[in-house]
């Protein structure tokens, strides 16, 4: 078990990074605009990240495992560490970074290093979801923006009541965003350790029964929550300056759109439903919450006439699609090589 | 948690009423001011004028209390954080208009200017324009809080009335200086006309700021 936890540490570090960086997308604007206190937002987000991870986290894991079945602990460690390091490097360079995209690059690095074939259909699915994610987020944001604007125009709601409703809405959206992040992105954190999971089933008071994999997701979610509490405040204060140019209503629409998109790309039920009514499905794929936020911002910018759009954001988004997985791919290849040749650890299980 | 929500609900409703009451006070002030000038021109510093002047003083005091209440509650309850600074400035601007009404009415009471009858109609016209201007400013300010699209309509009215009051005051002052009155009386009347017209100018400044705040309020 000690060995398992030691190798899991890179996944937990990645989880910490996810909590530190992506939680700013969930409640950064709520805290930045002083609509919610940081502690309140962090507690709500953490509770729902755990719930999302344990209840729905496994849906997106299947997609990642279909891309590449990392099946030894040392390989999982190297792949996770590569993704985590790529995130740090990309954040330093100011390019939009997605943990989902770095982990995909790192998994492909494992495939190439071990001469395993990458499932092209799964890869195409994932790549199309990266493009669809900001587009769908933008469409949702525009619809919500026009709807809310119409409601505000017709209702003649007093500014104080608007403030009251947005405040309550932000609490709900923080919970929804936390759940969505846990459900969609937990596969990035611990997905590569599922194949070698050493946890046994657990029961909490006979009421809550978790499978070994759910325990793994619970631990991953706790690492994310630690990231939320220990570092996200700093990230919010750094990125908050750019975000604060929105009114709280728009900020709320952006977070809500982002949360809905993450849920759309995590739900197998929705995928089956869309297929059943003859529509193209939205597969359960880990997508980037940051890029969903950018999609929503650009969508609202276009709805307002397009003058306020910061096109540099779109440039960073497209740049992130290419550079994040590429950097993680290279790092993964190098770390796997170190793991195998220097530390003499197996990076692929012989079936 | 439920109690907290109820209390937040009640506090929001209370503050909404307080803001509404401040606007009511401004409208009340415009009516009382017009009446006060009418009484003064007819009866000078009579008991009737004293009573109206006292009413004006009470309205000014009440609006001060309401302003302080709004300001402290906005900060204590951490409400509307993004627009709080703008709303505080708006409330201060509204209060300045109320104060100027009170100052001018009080000045009539203290200095008792002797306004020749020939200028009465023009002065009444000016007072009407200025009062209407301030009234529309109050309605525009109320619209800022609950009906943004109509804010522009009332703002336009304020601008038109301010322009009209400028013309009226210029005419009146020219007539005063063209007359055979003593220079001291000319100067005294000129200052009074100027101060009455200043109320409309202040209302216009308030609307200028309000329109900027409205851009920020649009989602």
Coordinates of C-alpha atoms in Angstrom, one line a residue:
Chain A
X1 CA 0.0 0.0 0.0
X2 CA 2.9 2.4 0.9
X3 CA 4.4 1.8 -2.6
X4 CA 0.9 2.5 -4.2
X5 CA 0.5 5.8 -2.2
X6 CA 4.1 6.8 -3.1
X7 CA 3.4 6.4 -6.8
X8 CA 0.0 8.0 -6.4
X9 CA 1.7 11.1 -5.1
X10 CA 2.2 12.5 -8.6
X11 CA -1.5 12.1 -9.3
X12 CA -2.3 13.9 -6.0
X13 CA 0.1 16.7 -7.0
X14 CA -1.8 17.0 -10.3
X15 CA -5.0 17.0 -8.2
X16 CA -3.6 19.8 -6.1
X17 CA -2.8 21.8 -9.2
X18 CA -6.3 21.2 -10.5
X19 CA -7.8 22.5 -7.3
X20 CA -5.4 25.5 -7.1
X21 CA -6.0 26.6 -10.8
X22 CA -9.4 25.4 -12.0
X23 CA -11.3 26.3 -8.9
X24 CA -10.8 30.0 -9.9
X25 CA -13.1 29.1 -12.8
X26 CA -15.8 27.9 -10.5
X27 CA -15.9 30.6 -7.8
X28 CA -13.1 33.1 -8.7
X29 CA -15.5 35.8 -9.9
X30 CA -17.9 35.2 -7.0
X31 CA -15.0 35.8 -4.6
X32 CA -13.3 38.5 -6.7
X33 CA -16.6 40.5 -6.9
X34 CA -17.0 40.0 -3.2
X35 CA -20.4 38.3 -3.7
X36 CA -19.1 35.3 -1.7
X37 CA -16.5 34.9 1.0
X38 CA -13.5 32.8 0.0
X39 CA -14.0 30.3 2.9
X40 CA -17.7 29.8 2.1
X41 CA -17.0 29.3 -1.6
X42 CA -14.1 27.0 -1.0
X43 CA -16.1 24.8 1.4
X44 CA -19.1 24.5 -1.0
X45 CA -16.9 23.8 -4.0
X46 CA -14.8 21.2 -2.1
X47 CA -17.9 19.3 -0.9
X48 CA -19.3 19.1 -4.4
X49 CA -16.0 18.3 -6.0
X50 CA -15.9 15.2 -3.7
X51 CA -19.5 14.3 -4.6
X52 CA -18.9 14.8 -8.3
X53 CA -15.8 12.7 -8.3
X54 CA -17.2 9.8 -6.3
X55 CA -20.7 9.8 -8.0
X56 CA -19.8 10.6 -11.6
X57 CA -16.0 10.7 -11.9
X58 CA -15.7 7.3 -13.6
X59 CA -17.6 8.2 -16.8
X60 CA -14.8 10.2 -18.3
X61 CA -12.2 7.7 -17.0
X62 CA -13.4 5.1 -19.5
X63 CA -12.6 7.5 -22.4
X64 CA -9.1 8.1 -21.1
X65 CA -8.5 4.4 -20.6
X66 CA -9.7 3.7 -24.1
X67 CA -7.1 6.1 -25.3
X68 CA -4.3 4.3 -23.5
X69 CA -4.5 1.8 -20.7
X70 CA -1.6 2.8 -18.5
X71 CA -1.3 -0.4 -16.4
X72 CA 1.6 -0.1 -14.0
X73 CA 2.1 2.1 -11.0
X74 CA 5.5 3.6 -12.1
X75 CA 4.0 4.4 -15.5
X76 CA 1.0 6.1 -13.9
X77 CA 3.4 8.1 -11.7
X78 CA 5.5 9.2 -14.7
X79 CA 2.4 10.0 -16.8
X80 CA 0.8 12.1 -14.0
X81 CA 4.0 13.8 -13.2
X82 CA 4.6 14.7 -16.9
X83 CA 1.1 16.3 -17.0
X84 CA 1.6 18.1 -13.7
X85 CA 5.0 19.5 -14.8
X86 CA 3.6 20.5 -18.2
X87 CA 0.8 22.4 -16.3
X88 CA 3.4 24.3 -14.2
X89 CA 5.5 25.2 -17.2
X90 CA 2.5 26.3 -19.3
X91 CA 1.2 28.4 -16.4
X92 CA 4.5 30.2 -16.1
X93 CA 4.5 31.0 -19.8
X94 CA 0.9 32.5 -19.5
X95 CA -0.6 30.2 -22.1
X96 CA -4.1 28.8 -21.4
X97 CA -3.5 25.4 -19.9
X98 CA -5.8 22.4 -19.4
X99 CA -5.0 19.5 -17.2
X100 CA -7.3 17.4 -19.4
X101 CA -5.2 18.2 -22.4
X102 CA -1.8 17.6 -20.7
X103 CA -3.0 14.2 -19.4
X104 CA -4.0 13.2 -23.0
X105 CA -0.6 14.2 -24.3
X106 CA 1.1 12.3 -21.5
X107 CA -1.0 9.1 -22.1
X108 CA -0.2 9.3 -25.9
X109 CA 3.5 9.6 -24.7
X110 CA 3.0 6.3 -22.8
X111 CA 1.5 4.7 -25.9
X112 CA 4.4 5.8 -28.2
X113 CA 7.1 4.9 -25.6
X114 CA 5.6 1.4 -25.3
X115 CA 4.8 1.0 -29.0
X116 CA 1.1 0.7 -28.2
X117 CA -1.4 1.8 -30.8
X118 CA -3.4 4.9 -30.0
X119 CA -7.1 4.3 -30.6
X120 CA -7.7 6.9 -33.4
X121 CA -11.5 7.0 -32.9
X122 CA -11.1 7.8 -29.2
X123 CA -8.5 10.4 -30.0
X124 CA -10.7 12.0 -32.7
X125 CA -13.6 12.0 -30.1
X126 CA -11.4 13.8 -27.5
X127 CA -9.9 16.3 -30.0
X128 CA -13.4 17.2 -31.3
X129 CA -14.6 17.6 -27.7
X130 CA -11.8 20.1 -27.1
X131 CA -13.0 22.2 -30.0
X132 CA -16.7 21.6 -29.1
X133 CA -16.2 22.5 -25.4
X134 CA -15.7 26.3 -25.9
X135 CA -18.1 26.4 -28.8
X136 CA -20.9 24.7 -26.7
X137 CA -20.0 26.8 -23.7
X138 CA -20.3 30.0 -25.9
X139 CA -23.6 28.9 -27.3
X140 CA -25.0 28.2 -23.8
X141 CA -23.6 31.5 -22.5
X142 CA -25.2 33.5 -25.3
X143 CA -28.6 31.9 -24.8
X144 CA -28.4 32.5 -21.0
X145 CA -27.2 36.1 -21.6
X146 CA -30.1 36.9 -23.9
X147 CA -32.6 35.2 -21.7
X148 CA -31.4 36.9 -18.5
X149 CA -31.3 40.3 -20.3
X150 CA -34.8 39.9 -21.4
X151 CA -36.0 38.8 -17.9
X152 CA -34.2 41.8 -16.3
X153 CA -35.8 44.1 -18.9
X154 CA -39.3 42.8 -18.4
X155 CA -39.3 42.3 -14.7
X156 CA -38.0 45.8 -13.7
X157 CA -36.3 44.1 -10.8
X158 CA -34.7 46.5 -8.2
X159 CA -30.9 46.5 -8.3
X160 CA -30.9 45.2 -4.7
X161 CA -33.0 42.2 -5.6
X162 CA -30.8 41.5 -8.6
X163 CA -27.9 41.5 -6.2
X164 CA -29.8 39.2 -3.9
X165 CA -30.7 36.7 -6.6
X166 CA -27.2 36.7 -8.2
X167 CA -25.7 36.1 -4.8
X168 CA -27.9 33.0 -4.2
X169 CA -27.2 32.0 -7.8
X170 CA -23.5 32.1 -7.3
X171 CA -23.8 29.8 -4.3
X172 CA -25.7 27.3 -6.4
X173 CA -23.3 27.7 -9.3
X174 CA -20.3 27.1 -7.1
X175 CA -21.9 23.9 -6.0
X176 CA -22.8 22.9 -9.5
X177 CA -19.3 23.9 -10.8
X178 CA -17.7 21.9 -8.0
X179 CA -19.7 18.8 -8.9
X180 CA -19.0 19.3 -12.6
X181 CA -15.3 19.7 -12.0
X182 CA -15.2 16.5 -9.8
X183 CA -17.3 14.6 -12.4
X184 CA -15.4 15.7 -15.5
X185 CA -11.8 16.3 -14.4
X186 CA -11.2 13.7 -11.7
X187 CA -10.3 11.2 -14.5
X188 CA -7.3 13.5 -15.3
X189 CA -6.1 13.2 -11.7
X190 CA -6.4 9.6 -10.9
X191 CA -7.6 8.0 -14.1
X192 CA -4.1 6.5 -14.9
X193 CA -4.1 4.7 -11.6
X194 CA -7.4 3.0 -12.1
X195 CA -5.8 0.0 -13.9
X196 CA -3.5 -0.6 -10.9
X197 CA -5.9 0.4 -8.1
X198 CA -4.9 -1.1 -4.8
X199 CA -7.8 0.1 -2.7
X200 CA -10.5 -2.3 -1.5
X201 CA -14.2 -1.5 -1.1
X202 CA -15.0 0.7 1.9
X203 CA -18.1 1.3 3.9
X204 CA -18.8 4.4 6.0
X205 CA -21.2 3.5 8.8
X206 CA -23.0 1.0 6.5
X207 CA -24.7 3.9 4.8
X208 CA -22.2 4.9 2.2
X209 CA -20.6 2.1 0.3
X210 CA -17.7 2.8 -2.0
X211 CA -15.9 0.6 -4.5
X212 CA -12.1 0.6 -4.5
X213 CA -12.1 2.9 -7.5
X214 CA -14.5 5.3 -5.8
X215 CA -12.1 5.4 -2.8
X216 CA -9.3 6.3 -5.3
X217 CA -11.5 9.1 -6.7
X218 CA -12.3 10.2 -3.2
X219 CA -8.6 10.6 -2.4
X220 CA -8.1 12.4 -5.6
X221 CA -10.9 14.8 -4.8
X222 CA -9.4 15.4 -1.3
X223 CA -6.1 16.4 -3.1
X224 CA -8.1 18.8 -5.3
X225 CA -9.8 20.3 -2.2
X226 CA -6.5 20.8 -0.6
X227 CA -5.4 22.7 -3.7
X228 CA -8.6 24.8 -3.4
X229 CA -7.9 25.8 0.2
X230 CA -4.2 26.3 0.0
X231 CA -3.5 28.0 -3.3
X232 CA -6.6 29.0 -5.2
X233 CA -7.0 32.3 -3.3
X234 CA -3.6 33.4 -4.7
X235 CA -4.7 32.3 -8.2
X236 CA -8.0 34.2 -7.9
X237 CA -6.2 37.4 -6.8
X238 CA -3.8 37.1 -9.8
X239 CA -6.4 36.3 -12.5
X240 CA -9.2 38.3 -10.8
X241 CA -8.1 41.6 -12.3
X242 CA -9.0 40.4 -15.8
X243 CA -12.2 38.8 -14.7
X244 CA -13.5 41.7 -12.7
X245 CA -14.3 43.7 -15.7
X246 CA -17.6 41.8 -15.9
X247 CA -20.8 42.6 -14.0
X248 CA -21.7 40.0 -11.4
X249 CA -24.6 38.9 -13.6
X250 CA -22.3 38.2 -16.6
X251 CA -19.8 36.6 -14.3
X252 CA -22.5 34.3 -13.0
X253 CA -23.6 33.4 -16.6
X254 CA -20.0 32.5 -17.5
X255 CA -19.6 30.2 -14.5
X256 CA -23.0 28.6 -15.0
X257 CA -22.2 28.0 -18.7
X258 CA -18.9 26.5 -17.8
X259 CA -20.4 24.2 -15.2
X260 CA -23.2 23.0 -17.6
X261 CA -20.6 22.2 -20.3
X262 CA -18.6 20.2 -17.9
X263 CA -21.7 18.3 -16.9
X264 CA -22.7 17.8 -20.5
X265 CA -19.3 16.2 -21.3
X266 CA -19.5 14.0 -18.2
X267 CA -22.9 12.5 -18.5
X268 CA -23.3 9.0 -20.1
X269 CA -27.0 9.3 -19.6
X270 CA -27.1 12.4 -21.8
X271 CA -24.9 10.7 -24.4
X272 CA -27.3 7.8 -24.6
X273 CA -30.3 10.1 -24.8
X274 CA -28.8 12.2 -27.6
X275 CA -28.1 9.0 -29.6
X276 CA -31.6 7.7 -28.9
X277 CA -33.2 10.8 -30.4
X278 CA -30.9 10.7 -33.4
X279 CA -28.7 13.7 -32.4
X280 CA -24.9 13.6 -32.4
X281 CA -23.7 12.6 -28.9
X282 CA -21.6 14.5 -26.5
X283 CA -19.2 11.8 -25.3
X284 CA -18.0 11.7 -21.7
X285 CA -14.6 13.3 -22.2
X286 CA -12.5 15.3 -19.7
X287 CA -12.6 18.9 -21.1
X288 CA -11.0 22.1 -19.9
X289 CA -12.9 24.3 -17.5
X290 CA -10.6 27.3 -18.4
X291 CA -11.4 26.9 -22.1
X292 CA -15.1 26.5 -21.3
X293 CA -14.9 29.9 -19.5
X294 CA -13.0 31.5 -22.4
X295 CA -15.7 30.1 -24.8
X296 CA -18.5 31.7 -22.6
X297 CA -16.7 35.0 -22.4
X298 CA -16.1 35.2 -26.2
X299 CA -19.8 34.1 -26.8
X300 CA -21.1 36.9 -24.6
X301 CA -18.7 39.3 -26.2
X302 CA -20.1 38.4 -29.6
X303 CA -23.6 38.8 -28.4
X304 CA -22.7 42.3 -27.2
X305 CA -21.5 43.2 -30.7
X306 CA -18.0 41.8 -30.6
X307 CA -16.2 45.1 -29.7
X308 CA -15.2 43.9 -26.2
X309 CA -13.7 40.6 -27.2
X310 CA -10.1 40.1 -26.3
X311 CA -9.0 38.0 -29.3
X312 CA -5.7 37.3 -27.5
X313 CA -7.8 35.0 -25.3
X314 CA -8.9 33.0 -28.4
X315 CA -5.3 32.9 -29.5
X316 CA -4.2 31.5 -26.2
X317 CA -7.0 28.9 -26.3
X318 CA -6.0 27.6 -29.8
X319 CA -2.3 27.8 -28.7
X320 CA -3.1 25.7 -25.6
X321 CA -4.8 23.0 -27.8
X322 CA -1.5 22.3 -29.5
X323 CA 1.2 23.2 -26.9
X324 CA -0.3 21.6 -23.7
X325 CA -0.5 18.0 -25.0
X326 CA 2.7 18.3 -27.0
X327 CA 4.7 19.4 -23.9
X328 CA 3.1 16.7 -21.8
X329 CA 3.8 14.1 -24.5
X330 CA 7.5 15.0 -24.6
X331 CA 7.8 15.1 -20.8
X332 CA 6.0 11.8 -20.5
X333 CA 8.3 10.1 -22.9
X334 CA 11.4 11.4 -21.1
X335 CA 10.1 10.5 -17.6
X336 CA 9.0 7.0 -18.7
X337 CA 12.5 6.5 -20.1
X338 CA 14.0 7.6 -16.8
X339 CA 11.6 5.3 -14.9
X340 CA 12.5 2.3 -16.9
X341 CA 16.2 2.8 -17.6
X342 CA 17.4 4.7 -14.5
X343 CA 15.0 3.4 -11.7
X344 CA 14.5 0.0 -13.4
X345 CA 10.7 0.2 -12.9
X346 CA 8.2 -1.5 -15.2
X347 CA 6.3 0.9 -17.4
X348 CA 4.1 -1.6 -19.1
X349 CA 2.5 -4.8 -17.7
X350 CA 3.0 -7.8 -19.9
X351 CA -0.5 -9.3 -20.5
Chain B
X1 CA -29.4 29.1 7.4
X2 CA -33.1 29.6 6.7
X3 CA -33.1 32.5 9.3
X4 CA -30.1 34.0 7.6
X5 CA -32.0 34.0 4.3
X6 CA -35.2 35.5 5.9
X7 CA -33.1 38.2 7.5
X8 CA -31.2 39.0 4.3
X9 CA -34.6 39.1 2.5
X10 CA -36.0 41.5 5.1
X11 CA -32.9 43.7 5.1
X12 CA -32.9 43.9 1.3
X13 CA -36.6 44.9 1.3
X14 CA -36.0 47.5 4.0
X15 CA -33.1 49.1 2.1
X16 CA -35.2 49.1 -1.1
X17 CA -37.9 51.1 0.8
X18 CA -35.3 53.5 2.2
X19 CA -33.9 54.2 -1.2
X20 CA -37.5 54.8 -2.5
X21 CA -38.2 57.1 0.5
X22 CA -35.1 59.2 -0.4
X23 CA -36.5 59.7 -3.9
X24 CA -39.9 60.6 -2.4
X25 CA -38.2 63.3 -0.3
X26 CA -36.6 64.9 -3.3
X27 CA -40.0 65.1 -5.1
X28 CA -41.6 66.4 -2.0
X29 CA -38.8 69.0 -1.7
X30 CA -39.4 70.3 -5.3
X31 CA -43.1 70.8 -4.5
X32 CA -42.5 72.6 -1.2
X33 CA -39.8 74.8 -2.7
X34 CA -42.1 76.0 -5.5
X35 CA -44.8 76.7 -2.9
X36 CA -42.3 78.5 -0.6
X37 CA -41.2 80.9 -3.4
X38 CA -44.8 81.5 -4.4
X39 CA -45.6 82.4 -0.8
X40 CA -42.5 84.6 -0.4
X41 CA -43.4 86.6 -3.5
X42 CA -46.9 87.1 -2.2
X43 CA -46.4 87.5 1.5
X44 CA -42.6 87.9 2.1
X45 CA -41.4 86.4 5.4
X46 CA -44.9 85.6 6.7
X47 CA -45.9 82.9 9.2
X48 CA -47.0 80.9 6.2
X49 CA -43.5 81.2 4.7
X50 CA -42.0 80.3 8.1
X51 CA -44.1 77.1 8.1
X52 CA -43.1 76.1 4.6
X53 CA -39.5 76.9 5.3
X54 CA -39.7 74.7 8.4
X55 CA -41.1 71.9 6.2
X56 CA -38.2 72.3 3.8
X57 CA -35.7 72.1 6.7
X58 CA -37.4 68.9 7.9
X59 CA -37.3 67.3 4.5
X60 CA -33.6 68.2 4.2
X61 CA -33.0 66.6 7.7
X62 CA -34.9 63.5 6.8
X63 CA -33.1 63.0 3.5
X64 CA -29.8 63.4 5.4
X65 CA -30.8 60.6 7.8
X66 CA -31.9 58.4 4.8
X67 CA -28.6 59.0 3.0
X68 CA -26.6 58.0 6.0
X69 CA -28.8 55.0 6.5
X70 CA -28.3 53.8 2.9
X71 CA -24.6 54.4 3.0
X72 CA -24.0 52.5 6.2
X73 CA -26.3 49.6 5.3
X74 CA -24.7 49.2 1.8
X75 CA -21.3 48.8 3.5
X76 CA -22.3 46.9 6.7
X77 CA -24.3 44.3 4.7
X78 CA -21.8 44.2 1.8
X79 CA -24.5 44.8 -0.7
X80 CA -24.0 45.4 -4.5
X81 CA -20.2 45.3 -4.2
X82 CA -19.6 46.1 -7.8
X83 CA -21.7 49.3 -7.9
X84 CA -21.6 50.3 -4.3
X85 CA -19.2 53.2 -4.9
X86 CA -21.4 54.5 -7.7
X87 CA -24.5 54.3 -5.6
X88 CA -22.8 56.1 -2.7
X89 CA -21.8 58.8 -5.1
X90 CA -25.3 59.0 -6.6
X91 CA -26.9 59.3 -3.1
X92 CA -24.4 62.0 -2.2
X93 CA -25.3 63.9 -5.4
X94 CA -29.0 63.6 -4.7
X95 CA -28.4 64.9 -1.2
X96 CA -26.5 67.9 -2.6
X97 CA -29.5 68.9 -4.7
X98 CA -31.8 68.7 -1.6
X99 CA -29.3 70.7 0.4
X100 CA -29.2 73.5 -2.2
X101 CA -33.0 73.7 -2.2
X102 CA -32.9 74.2 1.5
X103 CA -30.1 76.7 1.3
X104 CA -31.9 78.9 -1.2
X105 CA -35.2 78.7 0.7
X106 CA -33.3 79.6 3.9
X107 CA -31.5 82.5 2.2
X108 CA -34.9 84.0 1.2
X109 CA -35.8 83.8 4.8
X110 CA -32.6 85.4 6.1
X111 CA -32.0 88.1 3.5
X112 CA -35.6 88.9 2.5
X113 CA -34.7 90.2 -0.9
X114 CA -37.1 92.7 -2.3
X115 CA -38.1 91.3 -5.7
X116 CA -39.9 93.9 -7.9
X117 CA -43.3 92.6 -9.1
X118 CA -42.2 92.9 -12.7
X119 CA -39.8 90.0 -12.2
X120 CA -42.3 87.7 -10.3
X121 CA -43.5 85.8 -13.3
X122 CA -40.1 85.2 -14.7
X123 CA -38.8 84.0 -11.3
X124 CA -41.8 81.7 -10.9
X125 CA -41.1 80.2 -14.4
X126 CA -37.4 79.7 -13.4
X127 CA -38.4 78.0 -10.1
X128 CA -40.9 75.8 -11.9
X129 CA -38.3 74.8 -14.5
X130 CA -35.7 74.1 -11.8
X131 CA -38.2 72.1 -9.6
X132 CA -39.3 70.0 -12.6
X133 CA -35.7 69.4 -13.5
X134 CA -34.9 68.1 -10.0
X135 CA -38.1 66.1 -10.0
X136 CA -37.1 64.4 -13.3
X137 CA -33.6 63.8 -11.8
X138 CA -35.2 61.9 -8.9
X139 CA -37.4 59.9 -11.3
X140 CA -34.3 59.1 -13.4
X141 CA -32.4 58.0 -10.3
X142 CA -35.3 55.8 -9.3
X143 CA -35.2 54.3 -12.9
X144 CA -31.5 53.6 -12.4
X145 CA -32.4 51.2 -9.6
X146 CA -35.3 49.4 -11.2
X147 CA -36.0 50.3 -14.8
X148 CA -32.8 51.1 -16.7
X149 CA -34.3 51.6 -20.2
X150 CA -36.5 54.6 -19.0
X151 CA -33.5 56.3 -17.4
X152 CA -32.5 57.8 -20.8
X153 CA -36.0 59.4 -21.2
X154 CA -36.0 61.1 -17.9
X155 CA -32.3 62.2 -18.3
X156 CA -33.3 63.8 -21.6
X157 CA -36.0 65.8 -19.8
X158 CA -33.5 66.9 -17.2
X159 CA -31.1 68.2 -19.9
X160 CA -34.0 70.1 -21.7
X161 CA -35.3 71.7 -18.5
X162 CA -31.7 72.7 -17.5
X163 CA -31.2 74.4 -20.8
X164 CA -34.6 76.2 -20.5
X165 CA -33.7 77.3 -16.9
X166 CA -30.4 78.6 -18.2
X167 CA -32.2 80.7 -20.8
X168 CA -34.7 82.0 -18.2
X169 CA -32.1 82.9 -15.7
X170 CA -30.0 84.7 -18.3
X171 CA -33.0 86.7 -19.4
X172 CA -34.0 87.5 -15.8
X173 CA -30.5 88.6 -14.9
X174 CA -30.2 90.8 -18.0
X175 CA -33.5 92.4 -17.1
X176 CA -32.4 93.0 -13.6
X177 CA -29.1 94.7 -14.7
X178 CA -30.9 96.7 -17.4
X179 CA -33.3 98.2 -14.7
X180 CA -32.9 101.3 -12.7
X181 CA -32.5 99.4 -9.4
X182 CA -29.6 100.2 -7.1
X183 CA -26.5 98.2 -7.8
X184 CA -26.6 96.5 -4.4
X185 CA -30.2 95.3 -5.1
X186 CA -29.2 94.2 -8.6
X187 CA -26.3 92.2 -7.1
X188 CA -28.5 90.6 -4.5
X189 CA -31.2 89.6 -7.0
X190 CA -28.5 88.4 -9.4
X191 CA -27.1 86.1 -6.7
X192 CA -30.5 84.7 -5.9
X193 CA -31.4 84.0 -9.5
X194 CA -27.9 82.4 -10.0
X195 CA -28.4 80.1 -6.9
X196 CA -31.9 79.0 -8.0
X197 CA -30.5 78.2 -11.5
X198 CA -27.6 76.3 -9.8
X199 CA -30.1 73.7 -8.6
X200 CA -30.8 72.7 -12.2
X201 CA -27.1 72.7 -13.0
X202 CA -26.5 70.4 -10.0
X203 CA -29.3 68.1 -11.2
X204 CA -27.7 68.0 -14.6
X205 CA -24.3 67.0 -13.1
X206 CA -26.1 64.3 -11.1
X207 CA -27.6 62.9 -14.4
X208 CA -24.2 63.0 -16.2
X209 CA -22.8 60.8 -13.5
X210 CA -25.9 58.6 -13.4
X211 CA -25.6 57.8 -17.1
X212 CA -22.0 56.7 -16.7
X213 CA -23.1 54.4 -13.8
X214 CA -25.9 53.1 -16.0
X215 CA -23.4 51.9 -18.6
X216 CA -21.6 50.0 -15.9
X217 CA -24.9 48.5 -14.7
X218 CA -25.9 47.2 -18.1
X219 CA -25.2 43.5 -18.2

